[in-house]
Structures are given as C-alpha cells and as structure tokens.
Amino acid sequence: MNKLKILNDPIYGFITIPNSLIFDLIQHRYFQRLRRITQMGMSYLVYPGAHHTRFHHAIGCVHLMQQAVNVLRFKGVTISEEEETGLYVAILLHDIGHGPFSHAMEHSIVNNVSHEEISLLFMTRLNEEFNGNLTLAIQIFKGEYPRKFMCQLISGQIDMDRADYLKRDSFYTGVAEGNINSERLITMLHVVDDNLVVEEKGIYSVEKFIIARRLMYWQVYLHKTGLVAEQLLIRVLKRAKELHDSGRELQASDAILYFLNNKISIDNFNNETLEVFAQLDDYDIVSAMKQWQHHDDFVLSQLCEMIINRNLLKIKLKNKNIKENSLEKHTGILMKNYNITKEEAQYFVFTGSISNQAYHLNTKGINILHKSGKIQDIVKASDQLNLKALSKPVTKYYICYPKAKL
C-alpha cells in the first residue's frame, strides 16, 4: 500500500506525507477524530468561514516542519533521520488532546485537565501501540530533549504551531492582518549553540509575525462575540453536570454521559477515560444542545437556545474592573422578570477578564543572529518601537448580561 500520499491544502498547495509512521498515525482513529474538532471553537458565529478543523492545522504544521528541517540541514545543522521523524510526530500530535470546541471542556466537565496533558496521554498510549516509536517525539514534546532548538520548533515563540495557525486562521476568517509570510520566516531560521535563532535578514518578517499575533488575538481569538459564545458553552456543560448530579435526566451521547457521571481530574484520567474522550467531539455537544434547548430546566434550555440560534448575551468590554453594583443591577432585573434564584441568574449575568501578550520578554524569546555573530532579542534588535509595548500584557474586563428579553 502506498503510504507516501499527497494532500491538497488551500494554504500551501500540495503537502506530502513524509513517511509511513506519519501516515499510520494520521490514519489512526485518535487522529481522525480531529476532523470533528473545529480549530477555532465558537468563532464561526463571528466569522462564518471559520469551520476549519484541528486536523487541517496539524497536517499544515507537519508541512512547515518539513520545510524547517530542509532549511536547517541546508545550513549545516545536523538532524538525524530519527530526530526528523521525532519532530514530525511531535508536531503532528501536539493538539491531539483538544476536546470539543477547543477550550470549553477544560473549564467545565473535566477538572482543570489541560489539552496538553491529554495530548501527552494520547501520545503515551500510541507509543505502546507503535512499539516505542514515539519515545523521542514525546521527549521533544515535553521539552526534555537535550537539543533545545527541536523543542523550540514545537513550542516556542516562533514555532511551527503558531506559523501555521496564524496563516490558516487568517485565511478562513478573512482577517488579512494575520497573514504572515511563514515561508520566509522558516527560510531565515538557523541554530546557534543548539538554540533557534532568526537571521538578521528576517527581522521584518519577525516584526510582522508579532504584530499579526496581537491583531489576530484582539480581532479574532478574543473577539467579544466569540468570547461570550464560549462562556455560554462552558455554562451549558456546567449546568448539565449540576442537573445530572442532582438526579435530573438528560439525553446525551454515552461519551458526554460518562463525563457527567464521573468527576474526572488528571489523577484518574486512565486508559478507559482516554478511550471515552476519544469518542467525544463537536457533534456530541451540538446534538446534546439541540436536545437540551427543549429541557424543562429554564437555565439549561435558555443557554442552549442562545447558542443554537445565535441569540447571545450582550457583552461590554472595559479597561477597568466591572463595578459590583452593575452586576447586581442586571442580576436583580433577571431574577424579577423570570422568577429565578440568584444562583440561576448568575448563569446569564457574569464578569471576567481577558488578557493578551503578543510577545514574552524572557529566555525563550525570539533571538536575532546578526552578521557579526552577535545574538540579540528581537525587542533590542528591532527599530520598531512598538515591539517593547507589545511585550507588556494588556488586560480587558467584560460583563455579560441578557439583552432586553431572553
């Protein structure tokens, strides 16, 4: 069977699968599940084109990693065949632990189990199936491999993950500000003392990359409508768990019911739980919400109806903390109008904060290699004054409450 397939990608054109291990991992049901997990969660309620999946993104990352390996080898960096495969496997599987609609699961029906932790559990399980062939990839993924630049290519401030998702999300949302030149960025990469650097010629591409990150976060990833939709979804799952715990009947897939029945944390996330998690995708959540919008619980039915019909809460963003009396006012109105308790009203009236830092000034920064051999952080090497400002976190506060009528 020919395993060196070619895929057609709207961003990069033809992508080749580099070897049979990568092909077999892509064919595995754990990975095929990513076809049913959207890359951008609820963002399609803002940008109708944003229906691309984690599957798309992971394949794109492998393509960029192939380019990076070729560029570095051309510049004299030694990368063995085993290391090359390790890099491809690690970047292919870096997002395999994402649950339905990306981050909503982490904050609701599992107790603070991050997608990175679940990715590692999947990789460990696959390593058993594939006779230890993923051992090096797991080391690289965990940041434990001694050749640091390989870990930086998977998870750093200019890694292949970011290089793909900025360009891909920009394409599918139609937000041109995120369209970075990933090919030029990769062509400018080099390695000094086993650390990833960018040659001086690539300085403007790096500046564009950092600015694109800032614009994509405020315009797309933290867009207020997408934000309120994700918050509603988190509350749908929390309310469902609350009702289920109190003995109320809920119709849902076996996978959802498993997570409603059990208190899952990282300590009891065993192989059985992993198998059930592998059954869970966006379709389970959407079909459950379609059922639950007709449930006799006011809170659950209203929350589901809001998402299904895109009749969302009003959201206001401020630069300062939201005042308590503002929250109480909207909660009081809701309690009076619908004869519900304060606890129930808090599902519809709540505050929170979002923050974004386009660039982190630390030891894992983006280093520029000058022709003289001197290495400098991009903030010091650049004449773009804004970069220093972009390394400071920006926090905004929000309040959500119903429009005139639920």
Tab-separated table of C-alpha atoms in Angstrom:
chain	number	residue	atom	x	y	z
A	1	MET	CA	0.000	0.000	0.000
A	2	ASN	CA	1.387	3.388	-0.987
A	3	LYS	CA	1.698	5.424	2.212
A	4	LEU	CA	3.506	8.443	0.755
A	5	LYS	CA	0.289	10.247	-0.060
A	6	ILE	CA	-0.142	13.838	-1.247
A	7	LEU	CA	-2.794	16.095	0.280
A	8	ASN	CA	-4.117	19.275	-1.284
A	9	ASP	CA	-4.192	22.160	1.187
A	10	PRO	CA	-5.774	25.565	0.417
A	11	ILE	CA	-2.912	27.378	2.174
A	12	TYR	CA	0.245	25.618	0.966
A	13	GLY	CA	-0.903	23.646	-2.081
A	14	PHE	CA	0.311	20.041	-2.154
A	15	ILE	CA	1.564	18.547	1.120
A	16	THR	CA	3.458	15.241	1.099
A	17	ILE	CA	3.269	12.781	3.979
A	18	PRO	CA	6.958	12.241	4.804
A	19	ASN	CA	6.986	8.586	5.939
A	20	SER	CA	4.836	5.558	6.741
A	21	LEU	CA	4.799	6.207	10.531
A	22	ILE	CA	3.238	9.641	9.982
A	23	PHE	CA	0.759	8.069	7.537
A	24	ASP	CA	-0.231	5.385	10.078
A	25	LEU	CA	-0.657	7.998	12.843
A	26	ILE	CA	-2.855	10.139	10.576
A	27	GLN	CA	-4.959	7.043	9.784
A	28	HIS	CA	-5.390	6.228	13.488
A	29	ARG	CA	-8.881	6.851	14.904
A	30	TYR	CA	-7.459	9.098	17.635
A	31	PHE	CA	-6.121	11.456	14.982
A	32	GLN	CA	-9.088	11.128	12.598
A	33	ARG	CA	-11.239	12.444	15.459
A	34	LEU	CA	-9.590	15.851	14.892
A	35	ARG	CA	-11.628	16.156	11.673
A	36	ARG	CA	-14.598	16.643	14.026
A	37	ILE	CA	-12.994	19.270	16.285
A	38	THR	CA	-13.071	22.855	14.992
A	39	GLN	CA	-9.809	24.756	15.211
A	40	MET	CA	-11.423	27.983	16.402
A	41	GLY	CA	-14.190	26.868	18.746
A	42	MET	CA	-17.219	29.167	18.566
A	43	SER	CA	-15.546	31.741	16.282
A	44	TYR	CA	-17.698	30.636	13.333
A	45	LEU	CA	-20.540	32.588	14.988
A	46	VAL	CA	-18.490	35.716	14.171
A	47	TYR	CA	-16.567	34.617	11.074
A	48	PRO	CA	-18.781	32.252	9.037
A	49	GLY	CA	-15.800	30.748	7.215
A	50	ALA	CA	-14.039	29.611	10.396
A	51	HIS	CA	-15.091	25.955	10.124
A	52	HIS	CA	-11.620	24.501	9.579
A	53	THR	CA	-10.519	21.736	11.924
A	54	ARG	CA	-7.641	20.684	14.167
A	55	PHE	CA	-6.944	18.019	11.511
A	56	HIS	CA	-6.228	20.714	8.888
A	57	HIS	CA	-3.956	22.560	11.276
A	58	ALA	CA	-1.916	19.523	12.379
A	59	ILE	CA	-1.218	18.470	8.773
A	60	GLY	CA	-0.178	22.064	7.945
A	61	CYS	CA	2.242	22.031	10.896
A	62	VAL	CA	3.919	18.855	9.594
A	63	HIS	CA	4.371	20.551	6.206
A	64	LEU	CA	6.046	23.584	7.809
A	65	MET	CA	8.236	21.307	9.936
A	66	GLN	CA	9.425	19.554	6.753
A	67	GLN	CA	10.424	22.958	5.372
A	68	ALA	CA	12.216	23.852	8.618
A	69	VAL	CA	14.199	20.589	8.636
A	70	ASN	CA	15.253	21.114	4.984
A	71	VAL	CA	16.323	24.734	5.648
A	72	LEU	CA	18.359	23.844	8.752
A	73	ARG	CA	20.062	20.888	7.075
A	74	PHE	CA	20.945	23.094	4.107
A	75	LYS	CA	22.638	25.468	6.578
A	76	GLY	CA	24.728	22.646	8.032
A	77	VAL	CA	22.657	21.766	11.111
A	78	THR	CA	22.853	18.000	11.745
A	79	ILE	CA	19.443	16.385	12.149
A	80	SER	CA	19.355	12.579	12.113
A	81	GLU	CA	16.536	10.627	10.460
A	82	GLU	CA	15.296	9.569	13.893
A	83	GLU	CA	15.237	13.207	15.090
A	84	GLU	CA	13.478	14.278	11.893
A	85	THR	CA	10.707	11.714	12.435
A	86	GLY	CA	10.520	12.716	16.119
A	87	LEU	CA	9.909	16.337	15.098
A	88	TYR	CA	7.180	15.334	12.614
A	89	VAL	CA	5.403	13.094	15.150
A	90	ALA	CA	5.589	15.688	17.946
A	91	ILE	CA	4.155	18.498	15.787
A	92	LEU	CA	1.522	16.205	14.237
A	93	LEU	CA	0.195	15.188	17.667
A	94	HIS	CA	0.725	18.446	19.603
A	95	ASP	CA	-3.036	19.226	19.593
A	96	ILE	CA	-4.460	15.688	19.698
A	97	GLY	CA	-5.752	16.215	23.252
A	98	HIS	CA	-8.161	19.034	22.355
A	99	GLY	CA	-11.747	18.430	23.366
A	100	PRO	CA	-14.912	19.653	21.608
A	101	PHE	CA	-14.855	23.358	20.729
A	102	SER	CA	-11.250	23.576	21.926
A	103	HIS	CA	-11.061	25.043	25.432
A	104	ALA	CA	-14.649	24.787	26.720
A	105	MET	CA	-14.180	21.237	28.070
A	106	GLU	CA	-11.152	22.197	30.191
A	107	HIS	CA	-13.282	24.580	32.255
A	108	SER	CA	-16.435	22.550	32.702
A	109	ILE	CA	-16.834	18.765	32.695
A	110	VAL	CA	-13.236	17.844	33.461
A	111	ASN	CA	-11.490	19.395	36.452
A	112	ASN	CA	-8.731	21.622	35.078
A	113	VAL	CA	-7.176	18.979	32.831
A	114	SER	CA	-5.373	20.873	30.058
A	115	HIS	CA	-5.346	19.728	26.438
A	116	GLU	CA	-1.518	19.446	26.641
A	117	GLU	CA	-1.857	16.856	29.418
A	118	ILE	CA	-4.417	14.889	27.399
A	119	SER	CA	-2.190	15.137	24.286
A	120	LEU	CA	0.605	13.538	26.302
A	121	LEU	CA	-1.725	10.739	27.466
A	122	PHE	CA	-2.716	10.049	23.839
A	123	MET	CA	0.944	10.058	22.735
A	124	THR	CA	1.916	7.653	25.537
A	125	ARG	CA	-0.946	5.306	24.548
A	126	LEU	CA	0.034	5.487	20.858
A	127	ASN	CA	3.659	4.811	21.801
A	128	GLU	CA	2.555	1.463	23.254
A	129	GLU	CA	0.645	0.637	20.057
A	130	PHE	CA	3.543	1.698	17.824
A	131	ASN	CA	6.219	-0.312	19.702
A	132	GLY	CA	8.026	2.639	21.288
A	133	ASN	CA	8.491	4.549	18.009
A	134	LEU	CA	7.125	7.747	19.600
A	135	THR	CA	9.589	7.851	22.519
A	136	LEU	CA	11.802	10.560	21.011
A	137	ALA	CA	8.780	12.608	19.893
A	138	ILE	CA	7.422	12.540	23.476
A	139	GLN	CA	10.780	13.763	24.806
A	140	ILE	CA	10.752	16.653	22.312
A	141	PHE	CA	7.086	17.448	23.075
A	142	LYS	CA	7.803	17.590	26.820
A	143	GLY	CA	10.800	19.887	26.237
A	144	GLU	CA	13.176	17.295	27.702
A	145	TYR	CA	15.285	16.572	24.621
A	146	PRO	CA	18.832	17.986	25.069
A	147	ARG	CA	18.858	19.650	21.620
A	148	LYS	CA	16.775	22.677	22.677
A	149	PHE	CA	16.067	24.013	19.175
A	150	MET	CA	13.938	20.939	18.456
A	151	CYS	CA	11.737	21.643	21.484
A	152	GLN	CA	11.579	25.328	20.366
A	153	LEU	CA	10.308	24.272	16.918
A	154	ILE	CA	7.376	22.527	18.657
A	155	SER	CA	6.702	25.037	21.429
A	156	GLY	CA	8.411	28.411	21.354
A	157	GLN	CA	7.577	31.960	20.411
A	158	ILE	CA	8.213	31.285	16.739
A	159	ASP	CA	7.243	27.619	16.487
A	160	MET	CA	5.584	25.723	13.632
A	161	ASP	CA	2.273	25.670	15.526
A	162	ARG	CA	1.999	29.480	15.510
A	163	ALA	CA	3.411	29.744	12.000
A	164	ASP	CA	0.520	27.601	10.750
A	165	TYR	CA	-2.422	28.748	12.853
A	166	LEU	CA	-1.894	32.471	12.237
A	167	LYS	CA	-1.811	31.994	8.466
A	168	ARG	CA	-4.589	29.380	8.427
A	169	ASP	CA	-6.964	31.230	10.782
A	170	SER	CA	-6.352	34.437	8.845
A	171	PHE	CA	-7.315	32.649	5.605
A	172	TYR	CA	-10.504	31.032	6.952
A	173	THR	CA	-11.744	34.101	8.821
A	174	GLY	CA	-10.820	36.507	6.030
A	175	VAL	CA	-8.905	38.678	8.528
A	176	ALA	CA	-5.943	39.717	6.360
A	177	GLU	CA	-3.944	41.169	9.286
A	178	GLY	CA	-2.904	37.672	10.374
A	179	ASN	CA	-1.486	36.631	7.017
A	180	ILE	CA	2.174	36.141	7.916
A	181	ASN	CA	4.896	35.029	5.498
A	182	SER	CA	5.619	31.673	7.154
A	183	GLU	CA	7.836	30.539	4.275
A	184	ARG	CA	10.197	33.492	4.625
A	185	LEU	CA	10.257	33.135	8.422
A	186	ILE	CA	11.253	29.474	8.126
A	187	THR	CA	13.872	30.236	5.452
A	188	MET	CA	15.539	32.685	7.888
A	189	LEU	CA	15.812	30.160	10.738
A	190	HIS	CA	19.211	28.964	11.966
A	191	VAL	CA	20.651	27.211	15.017
A	192	VAL	CA	23.422	28.558	17.269
A	193	ASP	CA	24.554	26.575	20.360
A	194	ASP	CA	21.530	24.313	19.896
A	195	ASN	CA	19.143	27.284	20.180
A	196	LEU	CA	16.825	28.524	17.450
A	197	VAL	CA	17.675	31.967	16.014
A	198	VAL	CA	16.452	34.083	13.104
A	199	GLU	CA	18.978	35.565	10.695
A	200	GLU	CA	19.129	39.365	10.614
A	201	LYS	CA	17.574	39.461	7.126
A	202	GLY	CA	14.366	38.061	8.626
A	203	ILE	CA	13.910	40.816	11.214
A	204	TYR	CA	10.969	42.484	9.433
A	205	SER	CA	9.203	39.155	8.971
A	206	VAL	CA	9.512	38.597	12.747
A	207	GLU	CA	8.110	42.079	13.459
A	208	LYS	CA	5.155	41.348	11.175
A	209	PHE	CA	4.683	37.969	12.915
A	210	ILE	CA	4.471	39.555	16.398
A	211	ILE	CA	2.139	42.348	15.257
A	212	ALA	CA	-0.041	39.778	13.423
A	213	ARG	CA	-0.354	37.823	16.681
A	214	ARG	CA	-1.562	40.905	18.532
A	215	LEU	CA	-4.101	41.819	15.847
A	216	MET	CA	-5.405	38.257	15.498
A	217	TYR	CA	-5.887	37.949	19.265
A	218	TRP	CA	-7.928	41.123	19.646
A	219	GLN	CA	-9.734	40.842	16.327
A	220	VAL	CA	-10.377	37.088	16.211
A	221	TYR	CA	-9.403	34.854	19.167
A	222	LEU	CA	-10.639	37.282	21.826
A	223	HIS	CA	-13.435	38.809	19.745
A	224	LYS	CA	-16.195	39.672	22.186
A	225	THR	CA	-18.920	37.686	20.385
A	226	GLY	CA	-16.761	34.558	20.190
A	227	LEU	CA	-15.848	35.105	23.840
A	228	VAL	CA	-19.453	35.301	25.052
A	229	ALA	CA	-20.380	32.215	22.969
A	230	GLU	CA	-17.558	30.189	24.550
A	231	GLN	CA	-18.586	31.373	28.035
A	232	LEU	CA	-22.161	30.253	27.333
A	233	LEU	CA	-20.929	26.835	26.210
A	234	ILE	CA	-18.872	26.449	29.402
A	235	ARG	CA	-22.027	27.278	31.378
A	236	VAL	CA	-24.134	24.810	29.361
A	237	LEU	CA	-21.767	21.995	30.343
A	238	LYS	CA	-21.571	23.162	33.980
A	239	ARG	CA	-25.363	23.353	34.260
A	240	ALA	CA	-25.735	19.928	32.653
A	241	LYS	CA	-23.331	18.462	35.224
A	242	GLU	CA	-25.176	20.222	38.057
A	243	LEU	CA	-28.557	18.873	36.925
A	244	HIS	CA	-27.168	15.395	36.356
A	245	ASP	CA	-25.597	15.368	39.850
A	246	SER	CA	-28.973	16.280	41.369
A	247	GLY	CA	-30.625	13.293	39.629
A	248	ARG	CA	-32.313	15.097	36.720
A	249	GLU	CA	-32.486	13.117	33.478
A	250	LEU	CA	-30.536	14.374	30.482
A	251	GLN	CA	-30.402	12.927	26.992
A	252	ALA	CA	-26.895	12.890	25.522
A	253	SER	CA	-24.342	10.593	23.887
A	254	ASP	CA	-22.683	7.900	26.026
A	255	ALA	CA	-19.409	9.858	25.893
A	256	ILE	CA	-20.995	13.008	27.374
A	257	LEU	CA	-22.885	10.993	29.999
A	258	TYR	CA	-19.608	9.348	31.083
A	259	PHE	CA	-18.094	12.753	31.854
A	260	LEU	CA	-21.302	13.916	33.556
A	261	ASN	CA	-21.322	10.733	35.690
A	262	ASN	CA	-17.691	10.884	36.763
A	263	LYS	CA	-15.538	13.546	38.392
A	264	ILE	CA	-12.533	13.484	36.082
A	265	SER	CA	-9.206	15.051	37.020
A	266	ILE	CA	-5.667	14.335	35.798
A	267	ASP	CA	-5.197	11.825	38.668
A	268	ASN	CA	-7.970	9.482	37.489
A	269	PHE	CA	-7.660	10.112	33.732
A	270	ASN	CA	-6.908	6.447	32.964
A	271	ASN	CA	-6.975	4.450	29.706
A	272	GLU	CA	-10.740	3.864	29.988
A	273	THR	CA	-11.343	7.619	30.328
A	274	LEU	CA	-8.998	8.269	27.396
A	275	GLU	CA	-10.972	5.842	25.200
A	276	VAL	CA	-14.225	7.629	26.070
A	277	PHE	CA	-12.603	11.028	25.498
A	278	ALA	CA	-11.550	9.781	22.047
A	279	GLN	CA	-15.269	9.292	21.252
A	280	LEU	CA	-16.088	12.896	22.141
A	281	ASP	CA	-16.223	15.643	19.502
A	282	ASP	CA	-18.131	18.772	18.443
A	283	TYR	CA	-21.053	16.724	17.129
A	284	ASP	CA	-21.784	15.281	20.598
A	285	ILE	CA	-22.023	18.773	22.073
A	286	VAL	CA	-24.148	20.253	19.255
A	287	SER	CA	-26.610	17.329	19.251
A	288	ALA	CA	-26.861	17.496	23.057
A	289	MET	CA	-27.622	21.232	22.910
A	290	LYS	CA	-30.292	20.628	20.261
A	291	GLN	CA	-31.971	18.244	22.721
A	292	TRP	CA	-31.375	20.333	25.815
A	293	GLN	CA	-32.913	23.519	24.362
A	294	HIS	CA	-36.274	21.773	24.993
A	295	HIS	CA	-35.386	20.671	28.542
A	296	ASP	CA	-37.724	21.737	31.376
A	297	ASP	CA	-34.826	23.412	33.229
A	298	PHE	CA	-35.054	27.139	32.456
A	299	VAL	CA	-31.296	27.766	32.689
A	300	LEU	CA	-30.142	24.849	30.519
A	301	SER	CA	-32.798	25.345	27.837
A	302	GLN	CA	-32.166	29.092	27.573
A	303	LEU	CA	-28.383	28.701	27.380
A	304	CYS	CA	-28.652	26.069	24.640
A	305	GLU	CA	-31.217	28.054	22.666
A	306	MET	CA	-28.918	31.097	22.773
A	307	ILE	CA	-26.032	29.199	21.170
A	308	ILE	CA	-28.086	27.161	18.665
A	309	ASN	CA	-29.929	30.238	17.364
A	310	ARG	CA	-27.053	32.695	17.925
A	311	ASN	CA	-29.162	34.818	20.229
A	312	LEU	CA	-26.279	35.582	22.576
A	313	LEU	CA	-25.865	37.701	25.698
A	314	LYS	CA	-24.853	41.334	25.460
A	315	ILE	CA	-21.164	41.843	26.280
A	316	LYS	CA	-19.362	45.061	27.187
A	317	LEU	CA	-15.564	45.383	27.332
A	318	LYS	CA	-13.903	47.877	29.710
A	319	ASN	CA	-10.341	48.806	30.610
A	320	LYS	CA	-11.153	48.764	34.335
A	321	ASN	CA	-12.702	46.223	36.698
A	322	ILE	CA	-16.500	45.959	36.404
A	323	LYS	CA	-18.297	47.544	39.369
A	324	GLU	CA	-20.216	45.226	41.669
A	325	ASN	CA	-23.390	47.347	41.568
A	326	SER	CA	-23.556	46.948	37.771
A	327	LEU	CA	-23.557	43.169	38.211
A	328	GLU	CA	-26.190	43.308	40.962
A	329	LYS	CA	-28.458	45.558	38.887
A	330	HIS	CA	-28.607	43.138	35.927
A	331	THR	CA	-28.913	40.096	38.233
A	332	GLY	CA	-31.840	41.719	40.067
A	333	ILE	CA	-33.701	42.548	36.835
A	334	LEU	CA	-33.338	38.948	35.619
A	335	MET	CA	-34.481	37.417	38.944
A	336	LYS	CA	-37.569	39.636	38.967
A	337	ASN	CA	-38.518	39.130	35.296
A	338	TYR	CA	-38.187	35.331	35.282
A	339	ASN	CA	-38.744	34.441	38.933
A	340	ILE	CA	-35.416	32.628	39.239
A	341	THR	CA	-32.877	32.353	42.055
A	342	LYS	CA	-29.671	34.389	42.272
A	343	GLU	CA	-27.628	31.228	41.509
A	344	GLU	CA	-29.657	30.644	38.332
A	345	ALA	CA	-29.395	34.305	37.301
A	346	GLN	CA	-25.601	34.119	37.598
A	347	TYR	CA	-25.527	31.812	34.579
A	348	PHE	CA	-26.672	34.774	32.479
A	349	VAL	CA	-25.013	37.696	34.299
A	350	PHE	CA	-21.287	37.437	34.937
A	351	THR	CA	-17.958	39.197	34.614
A	352	GLY	CA	-14.457	38.125	33.684
A	353	SER	CA	-11.224	39.313	32.165
A	354	ILE	CA	-9.148	38.570	29.090
A	355	SER	CA	-5.516	39.377	28.542
A	356	ASN	CA	-3.119	39.192	25.653
A	357	GLN	CA	0.632	39.470	25.428
A	358	ALA	CA	1.868	39.344	21.852
A	359	TYR	CA	5.489	38.746	22.872
A	360	HIS	CA	7.094	37.459	26.066
A	361	LEU	CA	10.427	39.028	27.020
A	362	ASN	CA	12.189	36.084	28.590
A	363	THR	CA	14.859	33.462	27.999
A	364	LYS	CA	12.673	31.755	25.402
A	365	GLY	CA	12.363	34.921	23.324
A	366	ILE	CA	12.980	35.300	19.584
A	367	ASN	CA	16.693	35.819	19.057
A	368	ILE	CA	18.145	37.615	16.050
A	369	LEU	CA	21.512	36.479	14.649
A	370	HIS	CA	23.470	39.465	13.303
A	371	LYS	CA	26.052	39.117	10.524
A	372	SER	CA	28.760	39.820	13.129
A	373	GLY	CA	27.653	36.707	15.046
A	374	LYS	CA	26.074	38.751	17.847
A	375	ILE	CA	22.728	37.448	19.114
A	376	GLN	CA	20.070	39.861	20.356
A	377	ASP	CA	16.459	39.624	21.470
A	378	ILE	CA	14.100	40.948	18.765
A	379	VAL	CA	12.975	43.829	21.030
A	380	LYS	CA	16.559	45.137	21.253
A	381	ALA	CA	17.485	44.296	17.652
A	382	SER	CA	14.418	45.952	16.116
A	383	ASP	CA	13.955	49.642	15.334
A	384	GLN	CA	10.197	49.079	15.646
A	385	LEU	CA	9.346	50.965	18.861
A	386	ASN	CA	6.026	49.184	19.251
A	387	LEU	CA	7.640	45.819	19.979
A	388	LYS	CA	8.542	46.785	23.546
A	389	ALA	CA	4.932	47.844	24.129
A	390	LEU	CA	3.732	44.542	22.646
A	391	SER	CA	5.713	42.629	25.267
A	392	LYS	CA	3.524	44.065	28.046
A	393	PRO	CA	0.305	42.179	28.888
A	394	VAL	CA	-2.934	44.017	28.075
A	395	THR	CA	-5.973	43.105	30.194
A	396	LYS	CA	-9.592	43.939	29.440
A	397	TYR	CA	-12.609	43.305	31.651
A	398	TYR	CA	-16.026	42.232	30.468
A	399	ILE	CA	-19.574	41.978	31.736
A	400	CYS	CA	-22.220	39.770	30.096
A	401	TYR	CA	-25.941	40.112	30.644
A	402	PRO	CA	-29.146	39.426	28.668
A	403	LYS	CA	-30.499	41.791	26.062
A	404	ALA	CA	-33.977	43.222	26.803
A	405	LYS	CA	-35.550	39.769	26.715
A	406	LEU	CA	-34.171	36.220	26.929
